Amino acid sequence: MSERYDVAVVGLGLFGGAALRHLTRLGARTVGIGPGEPENWDTHDGVFASHYDSGRITRRIDRRHEWADLAARSIQEYGPLEDETGIEFHRPVGTLWADTDHARVREIERVARSLDITCHVSELSAPTSVHGYSLPGDVAYTFEADPAGYVDPRKMLSAQLSSARKAGAHVCVDRAIAIERNSGSFRVLTAATGSIEAGSVILTTGAYANAYGLAGSHIPLRVKSEITALFRVDGAQSAPYRDLPTLIYGLSHSTLSDFYLVPPTTYPDGSVYLKAGADTSADLTLTTREKMNEWMRSGPSDPFARDFEEVIGAVLPTLPIVETHTKRCLITYTAHGLPYIDEVEPGLLVALGGNGRGAKSSDAIGRAAAALALGNWDDPLPQESFSIPTDAGNEPAAMPL
Ligand SMILES: Cc1cc2nc3c(=O)[nH]c(=O)nc-3n(C[C@H](O)[C@H](O)[C@H](O)COP(=O)(O)OP(=O)(O)OC[C@H]3O[C@@H](n4cnc5c(N)ncnc54)[C@H](O)[C@@H]3O)c2cc1C
């Protein structure tokens, strides 16, 4: 590509797709650079991503005001984006948040009140069925109705890219392997295509932010291995379960914590799966591209299949499961628990760190990054909330939900 762009967005995941769309709509000449989903995980040696799935919980309720606010503004964009592109990605089935730590649910209630989100907290004193889930007697819970629910992250990304392309964005399906600084511009070198010149660059490379030295300096992030379990459910028998709310469950369990699930939905292979995920007692911090890739290709996720089955058996005892398998993913944490939306040197920006909850809020994050790249931070939240702290050390701690 010989054209010189105003802005190159490196990394076409959920943050990058949103940034590209907003930049293009704001009038910038843009290019997005990023590889597609690997065809063969077993042999793939480029980069992976955190959105290769069909269900990401979306909700405004959160313990952090900023996340709730980013989510609320992102969710408002879902409908217009679906209408514009014809790609449906949002299912507003609601979200149930149950927790043995009652204080965490009270924090959610406080934040929800400050944003005028309806949120009532109930405390159980005996095992009870709540919104279709069997919960033990020691939890507090709250429920957020529509628009909470889930999004299909692959479809949401397709919608962002489709809209960006329609507005004039170019897309280069390739991996960046270096960034050279020329006076007043950047040259992004890619693995296959060659190089692309742009006045500014936004790095939205997710877990791989520190791979290839693209940022010029080390970005303080902790990349954690994440295990999910996919429960295949017979298509015909899944009907009564499809409209269950998504569940976030701070449970007491010997190996799993911060459990969550997305109700049965159809995956690209045509099968219907309920997806569950959790932190496990064996989660790893992955410090290099090679270690992340090794984890994604062949990390030991199966030892936890039984634990996931046990929890699903407790909350949905009659779910007609045909088969279970586990999958691996990557979660990227920042030092303050909010994404970094910042300029690391003049013209080189980052939008990084979903902290395990970035999918639903990706539109507002991408929008804020686009505005910053064009020199006009207009987000209602202060830019300092998203700055990279100078004293964060190399690897900040992981944040619970
Ligand atoms: C199992 C799991 C469950 C989750 N559940 C939820 C949930 O319920 N709700 C929620 O809101 N969030 C959830 N998240 C978090 C959410 O998926 C992430 O926050 C979100 O995907 C982050 O978006 P991103 O654009 O930063 O990263 P990604 O979506 O990973 O995108 C980064 C992109 O950068 C590309 N890239 C990397 N290196 C390069 C390079 N050198 N050159 C070019 N491109 C590059 C990759 O190919 C990728 O496409 C979950 C995450 C996981 C792993």
PDB file of C-alpha atoms in Angstrom, residues 106-307:
ATOM      1  CA  ARG A 106     -23.729  -3.903  47.465  1.00  0.00           C
ATOM      2  CA  GLU A 107     -20.905  -2.133  45.585  1.00  0.00           C
ATOM      3  CA  ILE A 108     -22.692  -2.910  42.303  1.00  0.00           C
ATOM      4  CA  GLU A 109     -25.915  -1.490  43.700  1.00  0.00           C
ATOM      5  CA  ARG A 110     -24.166   1.732  44.739  1.00  0.00           C
ATOM      6  CA  VAL A 111     -22.641   2.250  41.283  1.00  0.00           C
ATOM      7  CA  ALA A 112     -25.924   1.393  39.553  1.00  0.00           C
ATOM      8  CA  ARG A 113     -27.788   3.993  41.626  1.00  0.00           C
ATOM      9  CA  SER A 114     -25.274   6.670  40.662  1.00  0.00           C
ATOM     10  CA  LEU A 115     -26.028   5.948  36.993  1.00  0.00           C
ATOM     11  CA  ASP A 116     -29.803   5.575  37.396  1.00  0.00           C
ATOM     12  CA  ILE A 117     -29.683   1.877  36.552  1.00  0.00           C
ATOM     13  CA  THR A 118     -32.395  -0.153  38.253  1.00  0.00           C
ATOM     14  CA  CYS A 119     -30.687  -2.623  40.589  1.00  0.00           C
ATOM     15  CA  HIS A 120     -32.217  -4.292  43.650  1.00  0.00           C
ATOM     16  CA  VAL A 121     -30.165  -6.528  45.900  1.00  0.00           C
ATOM     17  CA  SER A 122     -31.701  -9.634  47.493  1.00  0.00           C
ATOM     18  CA  GLU A 123     -30.076 -11.903  50.050  1.00  0.00           C
ATOM     19  CA  LEU A 124     -31.018 -15.583  50.132  1.00  0.00           C
ATOM     20  CA  SER A 125     -31.388 -17.502  53.357  1.00  0.00           C
ATOM     21  CA  ALA A 126     -32.164 -20.887  51.739  1.00  0.00           C
ATOM     22  CA  PRO A 127     -31.422 -22.530  48.370  1.00  0.00           C
ATOM     23  CA  THR A 128     -33.770 -20.966  45.814  1.00  0.00           C
ATOM     24  CA  SER A 129     -34.350 -20.904  42.066  1.00  0.00           C
ATOM     25  CA  VAL A 130     -33.668 -17.383  40.799  1.00  0.00           C
ATOM     26  CA  HIS A 131     -34.344 -16.472  37.158  1.00  0.00           C
ATOM     27  CA  GLY A 132     -33.995 -20.184  36.259  1.00  0.00           C
ATOM     28  CA  TYR A 133     -30.767 -20.844  38.213  1.00  0.00           C
ATOM     29  CA  SER A 134     -30.539 -22.921  41.397  1.00  0.00           C
ATOM     30  CA  LEU A 135     -28.601 -20.837  43.882  1.00  0.00           C
ATOM     31  CA  PRO A 136     -27.363 -21.808  47.344  1.00  0.00           C
ATOM     32  CA  GLY A 137     -28.678 -20.159  50.483  1.00  0.00           C
ATOM     33  CA  ASP A 138     -25.614 -17.999  51.198  1.00  0.00           C
ATOM     34  CA  VAL A 139     -25.610 -15.632  48.217  1.00  0.00           C
ATOM     35  CA  ALA A 140     -26.721 -12.088  47.559  1.00  0.00           C
ATOM     36  CA  TYR A 141     -27.847 -11.317  44.018  1.00  0.00           C
ATOM     37  CA  THR A 142     -29.033  -8.637  41.690  1.00  0.00           C
ATOM     38  CA  PHE A 143     -30.579  -8.772  38.240  1.00  0.00           C
ATOM     39  CA  GLU A 144     -30.248  -6.350  35.354  1.00  0.00           C
ATOM     40  CA  ALA A 145     -32.887  -6.780  32.654  1.00  0.00           C
ATOM     41  CA  ASP A 146     -32.639  -5.801  28.952  1.00  0.00           C
ATOM     42  CA  PRO A 147     -30.287  -4.345  27.614  1.00  0.00           C
ATOM     43  CA  ALA A 148     -28.056  -6.633  29.683  1.00  0.00           C
ATOM     44  CA  GLY A 149     -27.524 -10.086  28.210  1.00  0.00           C
ATOM     45  CA  TYR A 150     -24.782 -11.021  25.792  1.00  0.00           C
ATOM     46  CA  VAL A 151     -23.184 -10.138  22.487  1.00  0.00           C
ATOM     47  CA  ASP A 152     -21.660 -12.374  19.862  1.00  0.00           C
ATOM     48  CA  PRO A 153     -18.162 -10.848  19.732  1.00  0.00           C
ATOM     49  CA  ARG A 154     -17.317 -12.211  16.290  1.00  0.00           C
ATOM     50  CA  LYS A 155     -20.492 -10.730  14.832  1.00  0.00           C
ATOM     51  CA  MET A 156     -20.017  -7.455  16.704  1.00  0.00           C
ATOM     52  CA  LEU A 157     -16.528  -7.163  15.204  1.00  0.00           C
ATOM     53  CA  SER A 158     -17.891  -7.938  11.726  1.00  0.00           C
ATOM     54  CA  ALA A 159     -20.426  -5.163  12.186  1.00  0.00           C
ATOM     55  CA  GLN A 160     -17.748  -2.661  13.305  1.00  0.00           C
ATOM     56  CA  LEU A 161     -15.510  -3.534  10.345  1.00  0.00           C
ATOM     57  CA  SER A 162     -18.378  -3.531   7.871  1.00  0.00           C
ATOM     58  CA  SER A 163     -19.437  -0.066   9.020  1.00  0.00           C
ATOM     59  CA  ALA A 164     -15.826   1.197   8.987  1.00  0.00           C
ATOM     60  CA  ARG A 165     -15.275  -0.109   5.450  1.00  0.00           C
ATOM     61  CA  LYS A 166     -18.488   1.496   4.263  1.00  0.00           C
ATOM     62  CA  ALA A 167     -17.233   4.821   5.645  1.00  0.00           C
ATOM     63  CA  GLY A 168     -13.976   4.434   3.696  1.00  0.00           C
ATOM     64  CA  ALA A 169     -11.568   2.534   5.953  1.00  0.00           C
ATOM     65  CA  HIS A 170      -9.055   0.214   4.325  1.00  0.00           C
ATOM     66  CA  VAL A 171      -8.323  -3.135   5.929  1.00  0.00           C
ATOM     67  CA  CYS A 172      -5.053  -5.003   5.611  1.00  0.00           C
ATOM     68  CA  VAL A 173      -5.318  -8.615   6.775  1.00  0.00           C
ATOM     69  CA  ASP A 174      -1.815  -9.022   8.129  1.00  0.00           C
ATOM     70  CA  ARG A 175       0.279  -8.963  11.300  1.00  0.00           C
ATOM     71  CA  ALA A 176       2.481  -6.002  12.239  1.00  0.00           C
ATOM     72  CA  ILE A 177       6.035  -7.032  13.108  1.00  0.00           C
ATOM     73  CA  ALA A 178       7.721  -3.646  13.567  1.00  0.00           C
ATOM     74  CA  ILE A 179       7.024   0.068  13.624  1.00  0.00           C
ATOM     75  CA  GLU A 180       9.609   2.505  12.289  1.00  0.00           C
ATOM     76  CA  ARG A 181       9.558   6.188  13.174  1.00  0.00           C
ATOM     77  CA  ASN A 182      10.195   8.659  10.344  1.00  0.00           C
ATOM     78  CA  SER A 183      10.032  12.374  10.904  1.00  0.00           C
ATOM     79  CA  GLY A 184       6.371  13.145  11.447  1.00  0.00           C
ATOM     80  CA  SER A 185       5.062   9.713  10.532  1.00  0.00           C
ATOM     81  CA  PHE A 186       5.209   5.994  11.219  1.00  0.00           C
ATOM     82  CA  ARG A 187       5.905   3.039   8.936  1.00  0.00           C
ATOM     83  CA  VAL A 188       4.208  -0.177  10.062  1.00  0.00           C
ATOM     84  CA  LEU A 189       6.034  -3.235   8.732  1.00  0.00           C
ATOM     85  CA  THR A 190       3.860  -6.291   8.294  1.00  0.00           C
ATOM     86  CA  ALA A 191       4.628  -9.984   8.023  1.00  0.00           C
ATOM     87  CA  ALA A 192       3.363 -10.438   4.453  1.00  0.00           C
ATOM     88  CA  THR A 193       2.178  -7.237   2.795  1.00  0.00           C
ATOM     89  CA  GLY A 194       5.171  -4.927   3.203  1.00  0.00           C
ATOM     90  CA  SER A 195       4.743  -1.590   4.918  1.00  0.00           C
ATOM     91  CA  ILE A 196       2.086   1.017   5.573  1.00  0.00           C
ATOM     92  CA  GLU A 197       2.687   4.701   6.337  1.00  0.00           C
ATOM     93  CA  ALA A 198       0.501   6.722   8.675  1.00  0.00           C
ATOM     94  CA  GLY A 199       0.666   9.989  10.561  1.00  0.00           C
ATOM     95  CA  SER A 200      -0.372   8.262  13.797  1.00  0.00           C
ATOM     96  CA  VAL A 201      -0.810   4.718  15.012  1.00  0.00           C
ATOM     97  CA  ILE A 202      -3.203   3.249  17.578  1.00  0.00           C
ATOM     98  CA  LEU A 203      -2.080  -0.094  18.985  1.00  0.00           C
ATOM     99  CA  THR A 204      -5.049  -2.291  19.808  1.00  0.00           C
ATOM    100  CA  THR A 205      -3.141  -5.554  19.909  1.00  0.00           C
ATOM    101  CA  GLY A 206      -4.742  -6.913  23.097  1.00  0.00           C
ATOM    102  CA  ALA A 207      -2.710  -9.564  24.900  1.00  0.00           C
ATOM    103  CA  TYR A 208       0.101  -9.165  22.352  1.00  0.00           C
ATOM    104  CA  ALA A 209       0.746  -5.496  23.146  1.00  0.00           C
ATOM    105  CA  ASN A 210       4.326  -6.166  24.197  1.00  0.00           C
ATOM    106  CA  ALA A 211       5.130  -8.562  21.342  1.00  0.00           C
ATOM    107  CA  TYR A 212       7.448  -7.341  18.571  1.00  0.00           C
ATOM    108  CA  GLY A 213       8.283  -4.188  20.589  1.00  0.00           C
ATOM    109  CA  LEU A 214       5.646  -2.237  18.634  1.00  0.00           C
ATOM    110  CA  ALA A 215       4.980   0.219  21.463  1.00  0.00           C
ATOM    111  CA  GLY A 216       8.637   1.196  21.749  1.00  0.00           C
ATOM    112  CA  SER A 217       8.519   0.740  25.532  1.00  0.00           C
ATOM    113  CA  HIS A 218       7.120  -1.955  27.819  1.00  0.00           C
ATOM    114  CA  ILE A 219       3.399  -1.565  28.591  1.00  0.00           C
ATOM    115  CA  PRO A 220       2.570  -2.760  32.145  1.00  0.00           C
ATOM    116  CA  LEU A 221       0.050  -5.542  31.529  1.00  0.00           C
ATOM    117  CA  ARG A 222      -0.605  -8.945  33.033  1.00  0.00           C
ATOM    118  CA  VAL A 223      -1.750 -11.565  30.547  1.00  0.00           C
ATOM    119  CA  LYS A 224      -3.520 -14.446  32.270  1.00  0.00           C
ATOM    120  CA  SER A 225      -4.522 -17.834  30.927  1.00  0.00           C
ATOM    121  CA  GLU A 226      -8.296 -18.303  30.997  1.00  0.00           C
ATOM    122  CA  ILE A 227     -10.215 -21.564  30.711  1.00  0.00           C
ATOM    123  CA  THR A 228     -13.723 -21.876  29.340  1.00  0.00           C
ATOM    124  CA  ALA A 229     -15.960 -24.925  29.088  1.00  0.00           C
ATOM    125  CA  LEU A 230     -18.393 -25.447  26.236  1.00  0.00           C
ATOM    126  CA  PHE A 231     -21.387 -27.639  27.035  1.00  0.00           C
ATOM    127  CA  ARG A 232     -23.005 -28.946  23.865  1.00  0.00           C
ATOM    128  CA  VAL A 233     -26.741 -29.096  24.311  1.00  0.00           C
ATOM    129  CA  ASP A 234     -29.149 -30.912  22.025  1.00  0.00           C
ATOM    130  CA  GLY A 235     -30.576 -28.205  19.705  1.00  0.00           C
ATOM    131  CA  ALA A 236     -34.242 -29.120  20.176  1.00  0.00           C
ATOM    132  CA  GLN A 237     -33.938 -29.536  23.929  1.00  0.00           C
ATOM    133  CA  SER A 238     -32.025 -26.282  24.355  1.00  0.00           C
ATOM    134  CA  ALA A 239     -35.115 -24.087  23.734  1.00  0.00           C
ATOM    135  CA  PRO A 240     -36.160 -23.603  27.391  1.00  0.00           C
ATOM    136  CA  TYR A 241     -32.597 -22.601  28.316  1.00  0.00           C
ATOM    137  CA  ARG A 242     -31.867 -20.148  25.502  1.00  0.00           C
ATOM    138  CA  ASP A 243     -33.602 -17.230  27.154  1.00  0.00           C
ATOM    139  CA  LEU A 244     -31.940 -17.655  30.524  1.00  0.00           C
ATOM    140  CA  PRO A 245     -30.067 -14.544  31.622  1.00  0.00           C
ATOM    141  CA  THR A 246     -26.300 -14.577  31.575  1.00  0.00           C
ATOM    142  CA  LEU A 247     -24.888 -15.442  34.990  1.00  0.00           C
ATOM    143  CA  ILE A 248     -21.964 -14.010  36.941  1.00  0.00           C
ATOM    144  CA  TYR A 249     -21.392 -16.050  40.049  1.00  0.00           C
ATOM    145  CA  GLY A 250     -18.893 -15.330  42.828  1.00  0.00           C
ATOM    146  CA  LEU A 251     -19.091 -18.838  44.235  1.00  0.00           C
ATOM    147  CA  SER A 252     -17.217 -20.768  46.900  1.00  0.00           C
ATOM    148  CA  HIS A 253     -15.491 -23.672  45.194  1.00  0.00           C
ATOM    149  CA  SER A 254     -12.216 -25.494  45.744  1.00  0.00           C
ATOM    150  CA  THR A 255     -10.680 -24.690  42.325  1.00  0.00           C
ATOM    151  CA  LEU A 256     -12.916 -22.177  40.506  1.00  0.00           C
ATOM    152  CA  SER A 257     -13.699 -18.538  41.277  1.00  0.00           C
ATOM    153  CA  ASP A 258     -15.455 -15.686  39.470  1.00  0.00           C
ATOM    154  CA  PHE A 259     -17.592 -18.113  37.478  1.00  0.00           C
ATOM    155  CA  TYR A 260     -19.758 -16.872  34.585  1.00  0.00           C
ATOM    156  CA  LEU A 261     -21.904 -18.382  31.869  1.00  0.00           C
ATOM    157  CA  VAL A 262     -23.672 -17.483  28.664  1.00  0.00           C
ATOM    158  CA  PRO A 263     -26.875 -19.475  27.981  1.00  0.00           C
ATOM    159  CA  PRO A 264     -27.100 -21.906  25.052  1.00  0.00           C
ATOM    160  CA  THR A 265     -26.528 -20.232  21.698  1.00  0.00           C
ATOM    161  CA  THR A 266     -25.666 -21.454  18.214  1.00  0.00           C
ATOM    162  CA  TYR A 267     -21.948 -21.474  17.381  1.00  0.00           C
ATOM    163  CA  PRO A 268     -20.374 -21.277  13.903  1.00  0.00           C
ATOM    164  CA  ASP A 269     -20.181 -25.114  13.698  1.00  0.00           C
ATOM    165  CA  GLY A 270     -24.010 -25.171  13.851  1.00  0.00           C
ATOM    166  CA  SER A 271     -24.087 -26.749  17.331  1.00  0.00           C
ATOM    167  CA  VAL A 272     -25.667 -25.193  20.395  1.00  0.00           C
ATOM    168  CA  TYR A 273     -23.361 -24.606  23.365  1.00  0.00           C
ATOM    169  CA  LEU A 274     -23.677 -23.122  26.821  1.00  0.00           C
ATOM    170  CA  LYS A 275     -20.342 -21.414  27.536  1.00  0.00           C
ATOM    171  CA  ALA A 276     -18.939 -21.137  31.058  1.00  0.00           C
ATOM    172  CA  GLY A 277     -15.693 -19.618  32.274  1.00  0.00           C
ATOM    173  CA  ALA A 278     -13.903 -18.992  35.561  1.00  0.00           C
ATOM    174  CA  ASP A 279     -10.579 -18.238  37.169  1.00  0.00           C
ATOM    175  CA  THR A 280      -8.930 -21.491  38.225  1.00  0.00           C
ATOM    176  CA  SER A 281      -6.353 -22.380  40.859  1.00  0.00           C
ATOM    177  CA  ALA A 282      -3.832 -23.146  38.087  1.00  0.00           C
ATOM    178  CA  ASP A 283      -4.128 -19.948  36.016  1.00  0.00           C
ATOM    179  CA  LEU A 284      -0.827 -18.785  34.563  1.00  0.00           C
ATOM    180  CA  THR A 285       0.730 -15.402  33.919  1.00  0.00           C
ATOM    181  CA  LEU A 286       2.041 -15.482  30.352  1.00  0.00           C
ATOM    182  CA  THR A 287       4.907 -13.111  29.683  1.00  0.00           C
ATOM    183  CA  THR A 288       5.931 -13.680  26.054  1.00  0.00           C
ATOM    184  CA  ARG A 289       4.260 -14.240  22.685  1.00  0.00           C
ATOM    185  CA  GLU A 290       5.709 -17.757  22.622  1.00  0.00           C
ATOM    186  CA  LYS A 291       4.188 -18.605  26.036  1.00  0.00           C
ATOM    187  CA  MET A 292       0.795 -17.168  25.066  1.00  0.00           C
ATOM    188  CA  ASN A 293       0.797 -19.133  21.818  1.00  0.00           C
ATOM    189  CA  GLU A 294       1.834 -22.337  23.572  1.00  0.00           C
ATOM    190  CA  TRP A 295      -1.041 -21.862  26.026  1.00  0.00           C
ATOM    191  CA  MET A 296      -3.563 -21.186  23.251  1.00  0.00           C
ATOM    192  CA  ARG A 297      -2.364 -24.143  21.167  1.00  0.00           C
ATOM    193  CA  SER A 298      -2.089 -26.818  23.816  1.00  0.00           C
ATOM    194  CA  GLY A 299      -2.329 -25.489  27.401  1.00  0.00           C
ATOM    195  CA  PRO A 300      -3.738 -27.923  29.990  1.00  0.00           C
ATOM    196  CA  SER A 301      -7.383 -26.799  30.200  1.00  0.00           C
ATOM    197  CA  ASP A 302      -9.015 -30.251  30.403  1.00  0.00           C
ATOM    198  CA  PRO A 303      -8.155 -30.988  34.071  1.00  0.00           C
ATOM    199  CA  PHE A 304     -10.860 -28.475  35.032  1.00  0.00           C
ATOM    200  CA  ALA A 305     -13.682 -29.954  32.904  1.00  0.00           C
ATOM    201  CA  ARG A 306     -15.080 -31.868  35.892  1.00  0.00           C
ATOM    202  CA  ASP A 307     -15.078 -28.751  38.071  1.00  0.00           C
TER     203      ASP A 307
END
